[in-house]
Tab-separated table of C-alpha atoms and ligand atoms in Angstrom:
chain	number	residue	atom	x	y	z
A	16	MET	CA	2.083	-2.455	-18.246
A	17	ILE	CA	1.576	-3.080	-14.564
A	18	VAL	CA	4.238	-3.741	-12.085
A	19	THR	CA	3.022	-4.974	-8.565
A	20	ILE	CA	5.074	-4.359	-5.307
A	21	ASP	CA	3.382	-6.107	-2.472
A	22	GLY	CA	4.806	-6.483	1.191
A	23	VAL	CA	4.264	-6.435	4.778
A	24	ALA	CA	3.596	-3.098	6.808
A	25	ALA	CA	6.531	-0.579	6.449
A	26	SER	CA	8.687	-2.767	4.222
A	27	GLY	CA	9.267	0.209	1.916
A	28	LYS	CA	6.408	-0.409	-0.561
A	29	SER	CA	5.288	3.366	-1.292
A	30	SER	CA	9.062	4.807	-1.198
A	31	VAL	CA	10.252	1.970	-3.469
A	32	SER	CA	7.080	2.043	-5.758
A	33	SER	CA	7.419	5.797	-6.110
A	34	GLY	CA	11.111	5.459	-7.051
A	35	VAL	CA	10.417	2.690	-9.574
A	36	ALA	CA	7.513	4.660	-10.997
A	37	ARG	CA	9.535	7.707	-11.432
A	38	ALA	CA	12.260	5.804	-13.173
A	39	LEU	CA	9.863	4.274	-15.782
A	40	GLY	CA	7.822	7.570	-15.990
A	41	VAL	CA	4.569	6.145	-14.851
A	42	PRO	CA	2.388	6.861	-11.845
A	43	TYR	CA	2.297	4.472	-8.783
A	44	VAL	CA	-0.976	3.294	-7.120
A	45	SER	CA	-1.189	3.024	-3.252
A	46	SER	CA	-3.944	0.495	-2.540
A	47	GLY	CA	-3.401	0.850	1.168
A	48	LEU	CA	-4.283	4.493	1.023
A	49	LEU	CA	-7.959	3.533	-0.062
A	50	TYR	CA	-8.055	1.006	2.957
A	51	ARG	CA	-6.885	3.657	5.357
A	52	ALA	CA	-9.371	6.188	4.047
A	53	ALA	CA	-12.117	3.741	4.524
A	54	ALA	CA	-10.822	3.433	8.143
A	55	LEU	CA	-10.617	7.052	8.684
A	56	LEU	CA	-14.270	7.529	7.298
A	57	ALA	CA	-15.602	4.812	9.584
A	58	LEU	CA	-13.731	6.322	12.830
A	59	GLU	CA	-14.812	9.894	11.977
A	60	ALA	CA	-18.428	8.717	11.545
A	61	GLY	CA	-18.360	6.555	14.741
A	62	ALA	CA	-19.307	3.601	12.741
A	63	ALA	CA	-18.088	0.188	14.033
A	64	LEU	CA	-15.064	-0.990	11.992
A	65	GLU	CA	-16.564	-4.340	11.369
A	66	ASP	CA	-19.864	-2.836	10.242
A	67	GLU	CA	-19.563	-3.475	6.540
A	68	ALA	CA	-22.962	-2.106	5.412
A	69	ALA	CA	-22.028	1.005	7.243
A	70	VAL	CA	-18.510	1.295	5.929
A	71	LEU	CA	-19.945	0.709	2.427
A	72	VAL	CA	-22.541	3.527	2.623
A	73	LEU	CA	-19.696	5.890	3.869
A	74	LEU	CA	-17.618	4.758	0.827
A	75	GLU	CA	-20.368	5.300	-1.805
A	76	GLY	CA	-21.430	8.539	-0.110
A	77	SER	CA	-18.052	10.167	0.207
A	78	GLY	CA	-16.848	10.580	-3.384
A	79	LEU	CA	-13.696	8.864	-2.398
A	80	ARG	CA	-10.958	8.947	-5.056
A	81	LEU	CA	-7.388	8.065	-5.381
A	82	GLU	CA	-5.159	10.400	-7.307
A	83	PRO	CA	-2.212	8.346	-8.241
A	84	LEU	CA	0.917	10.522	-8.964
A	85	ALA	CA	4.574	9.299	-9.229
A	86	GLU	CA	5.649	11.604	-6.464
A	87	GLY	CA	2.923	10.453	-3.959
A	88	ASN	CA	-0.546	9.454	-3.896
A	89	ARG	CA	-3.363	11.646	-2.696
A	90	VAL	CA	-6.736	10.808	-1.457
A	91	TRP	CA	-9.961	12.955	-1.833
A	92	ALA	CA	-13.293	12.628	-0.280
A	93	GLY	CA	-15.260	15.013	-2.521
A	94	GLY	CA	-13.446	18.260	-2.169
A	95	ARG	CA	-11.719	17.344	1.053
A	96	GLU	CA	-8.070	15.851	0.836
A	97	LEU	CA	-7.674	13.144	3.362
A	98	THR	CA	-4.047	12.273	2.627
A	99	PRO	CA	-2.374	14.069	5.633
A	100	ASP	CA	-4.739	12.156	7.976
A	101	LEU	CA	-4.244	8.701	6.708
A	102	HIS	CA	-1.044	7.655	8.673
A	103	SER	CA	-2.196	8.388	12.258
A	104	THR	CA	-1.922	5.806	15.011
A	105	ARG	CA	-5.633	5.371	15.228
A	106	VAL	CA	-5.983	4.631	11.497
A	107	ASP	CA	-2.878	2.235	11.722
A	108	LYS	CA	-4.861	0.455	14.448
A	109	GLY	CA	-8.240	0.254	12.814
A	110	VAL	CA	-7.445	-0.377	9.073
A	111	SER	CA	-6.840	-4.094	9.116
A	112	ALA	CA	-10.406	-4.699	10.643
A	113	VAL	CA	-11.967	-2.564	7.675
A	114	ALA	CA	-9.546	-4.287	5.184
A	115	SER	CA	-11.009	-7.587	6.207
A	116	LEU	CA	-14.490	-6.724	5.131
A	117	PRO	CA	-15.160	-8.687	1.730
A	118	GLY	CA	-17.461	-5.863	0.402
A	119	VAL	CA	-14.906	-3.065	1.213
A	120	ARG	CA	-12.090	-5.315	-0.691
A	121	ALA	CA	-14.329	-5.595	-3.602
A	122	TRP	CA	-14.943	-1.767	-3.690
A	123	VAL	CA	-11.276	-1.042	-3.461
A	124	ASP	CA	-10.431	-3.757	-6.197
A	125	ALA	CA	-12.995	-2.079	-8.452
A	126	GLN	CA	-11.456	1.425	-8.054
A	127	LEU	CA	-7.913	0.050	-8.710
A	128	ARG	CA	-8.979	-1.932	-11.764
A	129	ALA	CA	-10.590	1.192	-13.255
A	130	LEU	CA	-7.364	3.280	-13.210
A	131	PRO	CA	-5.693	4.040	-16.553
A	132	GLN	CA	-2.598	1.866	-17.111
A	133	PRO	CA	0.336	1.752	-17.020
A	134	PHE	CA	1.257	2.115	-13.331
A	135	VAL	CA	3.173	0.510	-10.526
A	136	ALA	CA	0.557	-0.768	-8.007
A	137	GLU	CA	1.573	-1.448	-4.207
A	138	GLY	CA	-0.024	-3.102	-1.503
A	139	ARG	CA	-0.851	-6.657	-0.235
A	140	ASP	CA	-2.637	-8.377	-2.852
A	141	MET	CA	-1.767	-6.517	-6.207
A	142	GLY	CA	0.068	-9.410	-7.654
A	143	THR	CA	-2.188	-12.381	-6.300
A	144	ASN	CA	-5.707	-10.936	-6.540
A	145	VAL	CA	-6.176	-7.546	-8.159
A	146	PHE	CA	-3.641	-7.855	-11.011
A	147	PRO	CA	-2.652	-11.415	-11.365
A	148	HIS	CA	-1.582	-10.880	-15.082
A	149	ALA	CA	0.861	-8.004	-14.059
A	150	GLN	CA	4.009	-8.058	-16.234
A	151	ALA	CA	6.444	-8.062	-13.177
A	152	LYS	CA	5.736	-8.906	-9.377
A	153	PHE	CA	7.792	-8.042	-6.430
A	154	TYR	CA	7.266	-8.793	-2.584
A	155	LEU	CA	9.209	-6.834	0.186
A	156	THR	CA	10.117	-7.959	3.444
A	157	ALA	CA	12.284	-6.869	6.398
A	158	SER	CA	12.555	-7.887	9.999
A	159	PRO	CA	9.901	-6.239	12.381
A	160	ARG	CA	12.733	-4.448	14.115
A	161	VAL	CA	14.226	-3.086	10.944
A	162	ARG	CA	10.754	-1.828	9.806
A	163	ALA	CA	9.942	-0.498	13.127
A	164	GLU	CA	13.366	1.589	13.182
A	165	ARG	CA	12.375	3.035	9.783
A	166	ARG	CA	8.762	3.858	10.857
A	167	ALA	CA	10.013	5.513	14.006
A	168	ARG	CA	11.162	8.434	12.030
A	169	GLU	CA	7.514	9.038	11.012
A	170	ARG	CA	5.646	8.143	14.112
A	171	PRO	CA	5.515	9.604	17.669
A	172	GLU	CA	5.902	6.255	19.470
A	173	ASP	CA	9.107	4.521	20.325
A	174	ILE	CA	10.535	1.590	18.384
A	175	PRO	CA	9.342	-1.219	20.591
A	176	ALA	CA	5.720	0.328	20.640
A	177	ILE	CA	5.907	0.483	16.886
A	178	GLU	CA	7.408	-2.999	16.551
A	179	ALA	CA	4.590	-4.490	18.565
A	180	ALA	CA	1.922	-2.705	16.473
A	181	LEU	CA	3.546	-3.700	13.205
A	182	THR	CA	3.773	-7.367	14.320
A	183	LYS	CA	-0.043	-7.201	15.343
A	184	ARG	CA	-1.052	-5.586	12.046
A	185	ASP	CA	1.099	-8.283	10.011
A	186	GLU	CA	-0.989	-10.906	11.984
A	187	ALA	CA	-4.202	-9.238	11.394
A	188	ASP	CA	-3.488	-8.806	7.695
A	189	ARG	CA	-2.228	-12.507	7.207
A	190	ARG	CA	-5.248	-13.506	5.008
A	191	GLN	CA	-4.499	-10.646	2.519
A	192	ILE	CA	-0.748	-11.003	2.618
A	193	SER	CA	1.187	-13.650	0.696
A	194	PRO	CA	3.568	-13.253	-2.141
A	195	ALA	CA	2.378	-14.287	-5.586
A	196	VAL	CA	3.977	-17.611	-6.703
A	197	ASP	CA	5.702	-15.434	-9.594
A	198	ALA	CA	6.946	-12.584	-7.407
A	199	LEU	CA	10.458	-11.946	-6.664
A	200	VAL	CA	10.896	-11.685	-3.010
A	201	ILE	CA	13.381	-9.013	-1.695
A	202	ASP	CA	14.617	-8.682	1.964
A	203	THR	CA	15.070	-5.074	2.075
A	204	GLY	CA	16.909	-5.158	5.376
A	205	PRO	CA	20.392	-5.035	4.087
A	206	LEU	CA	19.482	-2.562	1.372
A	207	ASP	CA	18.973	1.092	1.310
A	208	LEU	CA	16.042	2.707	-0.555
A	209	GLN	CA	18.090	3.171	-3.862
A	210	GLY	CA	19.287	-0.346	-3.528
A	211	VAL	CA	15.883	-1.891	-3.546
A	212	ILE	CA	14.704	0.427	-6.482
A	213	GLU	CA	17.714	-0.719	-8.531
A	214	VAL	CA	17.073	-4.364	-7.740
A	215	ILE	CA	13.636	-4.110	-9.087
A	216	LEU	CA	14.650	-2.011	-12.231
A	217	SER	CA	17.361	-4.435	-13.065
A	218	ALA	CA	14.704	-7.465	-12.684
A	219	LEU	CA	12.166	-5.765	-15.046
A	220	PRO	CA	11.849	-7.070	-18.551
A	221	GLU	CA	14.186	-4.948	-20.790
A	222	HIS	CA	11.342	-3.381	-22.746
A	223	GLU	CA	9.566	-2.265	-19.533
A	224	ALA	CA	12.622	-1.019	-17.788
A	225	GLY	CA	13.394	1.100	-20.889
A	226	ARG	CA	10.119	2.752	-21.223
A	227	THR	CA	9.629	6.282	-20.377
A	228	SER	CA	5.922	6.685	-20.722
B	29	ADP	N1	15.401	-0.026	2.012
B	29	ADP	C1	15.256	1.075	2.904
B	29	ADP	N2	16.192	1.472	3.700
B	29	ADP	C2	15.927	2.458	4.403
B	29	ADP	N3	14.747	3.062	4.729
B	29	ADP	C3	13.660	2.480	4.058
B	29	ADP	C4	13.900	1.680	2.986
B	29	ADP	N4	12.712	1.345	2.564
B	29	ADP	C5	11.849	2.281	3.135
B	29	ADP	N5	12.417	3.071	4.064
B	29	ADP	C6	11.832	3.991	4.865
B	29	ADP	O1	11.031	3.273	5.741
B	29	ADP	C7	9.837	4.095	5.906
B	29	ADP	C8	8.489	3.151	5.528
B	29	ADP	O2	8.649	3.122	4.059
B	29	ADP	P1	7.286	3.197	3.289
B	29	ADP	O3	7.699	3.273	1.901
B	29	ADP	O4	6.324	4.124	3.884
B	29	ADP	O5	6.808	1.654	3.500
B	29	ADP	P2	5.285	1.040	3.288
B	29	ADP	O6	4.758	1.667	2.142
B	29	ADP	O7	5.597	-0.375	3.061
B	29	ADP	O8	4.484	1.215	4.497
B	29	ADP	C9	10.072	5.460	5.041
B	29	ADP	O9	10.374	6.284	6.048
B	29	ADP	C10	10.979	5.166	3.923
B	29	ADP	O10	11.888	6.183	3.690
B	30	CDP	N1	-3.719	-4.189	-1.089
B	30	CDP	C1	-3.925	-3.960	0.207
B	30	CDP	C2	-3.339	-2.789	0.834
B	30	CDP	C3	-3.602	-2.493	2.044
B	30	CDP	N2	-4.343	-3.265	2.899
B	30	CDP	C4	-4.785	-2.914	4.281
B	30	CDP	O1	-4.485	-1.579	4.479
B	30	CDP	C5	-3.473	-1.471	5.429
B	30	CDP	C6	-2.594	-0.399	5.335
B	30	CDP	O2	-1.638	-0.497	4.158
B	30	CDP	P1	-0.654	0.479	3.804
B	30	CDP	O3	0.193	-0.276	2.649
B	30	CDP	O4	-1.110	1.797	3.574
B	30	CDP	O5	0.372	0.535	5.078
B	30	CDP	P2	1.806	-0.040	5.465
B	30	CDP	O6	1.221	-1.508	5.785
B	30	CDP	O7	2.684	0.092	4.404
B	30	CDP	O8	1.945	0.780	6.722
B	30	CDP	C7	-2.728	-2.763	5.674
B	30	CDP	O9	-2.417	-3.212	7.026
B	30	CDP	C8	-4.002	-3.849	5.348
B	30	CDP	O10	-4.843	-4.038	6.450
B	30	CDP	C9	-4.913	-4.520	2.217
B	30	CDP	O11	-5.556	-5.090	2.893
B	30	CDP	N3	-4.732	-4.767	1.102
């Protein structure tokens, strides 16, 4: 069983996926963390973010690995945990450029498809490209202002600066963002976190919602 939860930046994908995954008793898989890790490795190595060959060498050589847990995903480069460094402002700014490289996308897709099922997968193209045969698909939206207000609790910048950066990233991500035709689109603006989780759980086919492993 695979459930996909895609959506724009800071729409609630990872928090909602974690909640849905815990309710189902399965892990969730945060694809964005692998793109963030690719950007971090490139930034740390001083590689140009558009240099596909250099980024792929870093990915192949780093032993990069996603650990998908229901309570929160972790990313490792060999024995070093990258997770705490993946949500910095410089990674936010650089990640779309790295994520637009076709070779990097193919590398990430292969990592995700190799993970043992069942799980909830979240990102931009989980329901369209990576897991088109998923049993249930969702797409989260909210206005840029609402998303910026939420993210302001996690970033040092003020709300207008965060809103501008989110809008810029949505634009840069345009190619990899689009709801699957068979996804249920949820505007999370008027809902709290639990409200979004409940909408998703109640929309799941009965045998999926009832499963605990
Ligand atoms: N429906 C919601 N109502 C209120 N806050 C939310 C909601 N969804 C997410 N949040 C909060 O917004 C922030 C961004 O959510 P997150 O799950 O990191 O989004 P994404 O994975 O899409 O970037 C988090 O602080 C989260 O707790
Ligand atoms: N499936 C995915 C997931 C993320 N991404 C890229 O990774 C970036 C970070 O994604 P994320 O989901 O961790 O971050 P937020 O957009 O939730 O802040 C996005 O801005 C995209 O550039 C992607 O291209 N495809």
